[in-house]
């Protein structure tokens, strides 16, 4: 059984709008990580910020999986057809894979942060690598 069209449209819109929260949290997180690495002092914001980023990114990935699986269940399309069409390849292969890689890089930075209790060089590197992988495959054409 797959999702109805109205539900898919609503999920897609929710996935689109929650992406702005992810980007906003990444911008705030980037400024905070740079501040901590330059000044050497941190305050309470780090635990709250990373925790909410992990929750929002988890919701994004789950909704993305729901949208992708419903597309594959509704449309009987082969992988060859997806690879031949640039737009479908971007939506169903390139974007999800890069976002999953970014999610796991962020989770690794979150684990490193929680293990040490502070933002280390490794946690900062993984955080910015996660940010880079998001911006590599972010659908900027939809933001305009």
Coordinates of C-alpha atoms in Angstrom, one line a residue:
X1 CA 0.0 0.0 0.0
X2 CA 1.3 3.4 -0.8
X3 CA 0.4 6.9 0.3
X4 CA -2.3 9.0 -1.4
X5 CA -1.4 11.8 -3.7
X6 CA -2.6 14.5 -1.3
X7 CA -0.5 13.0 1.5
X8 CA 2.5 12.9 -0.8
X9 CA 2.1 16.5 -1.8
X10 CA 1.8 17.5 1.9
X11 CA 4.9 15.5 2.8
X12 CA 6.9 17.0 -0.1
X13 CA 5.9 20.5 1.0
X14 CA 6.8 19.7 4.6
X15 CA 10.1 18.2 3.4
X16 CA 10.8 21.4 1.5
X17 CA 10.0 23.8 4.4
X18 CA 11.8 21.9 7.1
X19 CA 14.9 22.0 4.9
X20 CA 15.0 25.8 5.7
X21 CA 15.3 24.9 9.4
X22 CA 18.1 22.5 8.6
X23 CA 19.9 25.3 6.7
X24 CA 19.2 27.8 9.4
X25 CA 20.5 25.5 12.1
X26 CA 23.6 24.8 10.0
X27 CA 24.3 28.5 9.6
X28 CA 23.9 29.1 13.3
X29 CA 26.0 26.0 14.1
X30 CA 28.7 27.1 11.7
X31 CA 29.0 30.5 13.3
X32 CA 29.0 28.9 16.7
X33 CA 31.7 26.3 15.8
X34 CA 33.9 29.0 14.3
X35 CA 33.4 31.2 17.4
X36 CA 34.3 28.3 19.7
X37 CA 37.4 27.4 17.7
X38 CA 38.6 31.0 17.5
X39 CA 37.8 32.1 21.1
X40 CA 38.3 28.7 22.8
X41 CA 35.2 29.1 25.0
X42 CA 31.8 27.6 24.6
X43 CA 28.5 28.1 26.4
X44 CA 25.3 26.1 26.8
X45 CA 24.2 26.5 23.2
X46 CA 26.3 23.7 21.9
X47 CA 24.3 20.8 23.4
X48 CA 20.9 22.2 22.6
X49 CA 21.9 23.2 19.0
X50 CA 23.5 19.9 18.1
X51 CA 20.6 18.0 19.7
X52 CA 17.9 19.9 17.7
X53 CA 20.0 19.6 14.5
X54 CA 20.1 15.8 15.0
X55 CA 16.3 15.7 15.5
X56 CA 15.5 17.9 12.5
X57 CA 17.9 16.1 10.2
X58 CA 16.5 12.7 11.3
X59 CA 13.0 13.9 10.5
X60 CA 14.2 15.2 7.1
X61 CA 15.8 11.8 6.2
X62 CA 12.7 9.8 7.3
X63 CA 10.4 12.0 5.2
X64 CA 12.8 11.7 2.3
X65 CA 12.7 7.9 2.6
X66 CA 8.9 8.0 2.7
X67 CA 8.7 10.2 -0.4
X68 CA 11.3 8.1 -2.3
X69 CA 9.6 4.8 -1.4
X70 CA 6.2 6.0 -2.3
X71 CA 7.5 7.2 -5.7
X72 CA 9.0 3.8 -6.4
X73 CA 5.8 2.0 -5.3
X74 CA 3.5 4.3 -7.4
X75 CA 5.5 4.4 -10.6
X76 CA 6.8 1.2 -12.0
X77 CA 10.0 2.7 -13.3
X78 CA 13.3 0.9 -13.8
X79 CA 16.7 2.0 -12.6
X80 CA 17.9 2.4 -16.2
X81 CA 15.1 4.8 -16.9
X82 CA 16.0 6.8 -13.9
X83 CA 19.7 7.0 -14.8
X84 CA 18.8 8.1 -18.4
X85 CA 16.8 11.1 -17.2
X86 CA 18.8 13.9 -15.6
X87 CA 16.1 15.3 -13.4
X88 CA 14.9 11.9 -12.1
X89 CA 18.5 10.9 -11.5
X90 CA 19.1 14.0 -9.4
X91 CA 15.9 13.6 -7.4
X92 CA 16.1 9.9 -6.8
X93 CA 19.8 9.0 -6.7
X94 CA 22.2 12.0 -6.3
X95 CA 20.2 14.1 -3.8
X96 CA 19.2 11.3 -1.4
X97 CA 22.7 9.7 -1.4
X98 CA 24.4 13.0 -0.7
X99 CA 21.9 13.9 2.0
X100 CA 22.3 10.5 3.7
X101 CA 26.1 10.9 3.6
X102 CA 25.7 14.4 5.1
X103 CA 23.4 13.1 7.8
X104 CA 25.9 10.4 8.8
X105 CA 28.8 12.9 8.8
X106 CA 26.8 15.1 11.1
X107 CA 25.9 12.2 13.4
X108 CA 29.6 11.3 13.6
X109 CA 30.4 14.9 14.5
X110 CA 27.6 14.8 17.1
X111 CA 29.0 11.5 18.6
X112 CA 32.5 13.0 18.7
X113 CA 31.1 16.1 20.4
X114 CA 29.2 14.1 23.0
X115 CA 32.2 11.8 23.7
X116 CA 34.6 14.6 24.4
X117 CA 32.0 17.1 25.8
X118 CA 33.5 19.9 23.7
X119 CA 33.9 20.8 20.1
X120 CA 37.2 19.2 19.0
X121 CA 39.0 19.7 15.7
X122 CA 37.6 16.3 14.5
X123 CA 34.0 17.3 15.4
X124 CA 34.4 20.7 13.7
X125 CA 35.9 19.0 10.5
X126 CA 33.1 16.5 10.3
X127 CA 30.5 19.2 10.9
X128 CA 31.8 21.4 8.1
X129 CA 32.2 18.3 5.8
X130 CA 28.5 17.6 6.5
X131 CA 27.6 21.2 5.6
X132 CA 29.6 20.9 2.4
X133 CA 27.9 17.7 1.3
X134 CA 24.5 19.3 1.9
X135 CA 25.4 22.3 -0.2
X136 CA 26.8 20.2 -3.0
X137 CA 23.4 18.6 -3.8
X138 CA 21.0 21.1 -2.4
X139 CA 18.3 21.8 -5.0
X140 CA 18.9 25.5 -5.3
X141 CA 16.6 25.7 -8.3
X142 CA 13.6 25.0 -5.9
X143 CA 14.6 27.7 -3.5
X144 CA 14.0 30.6 -6.0

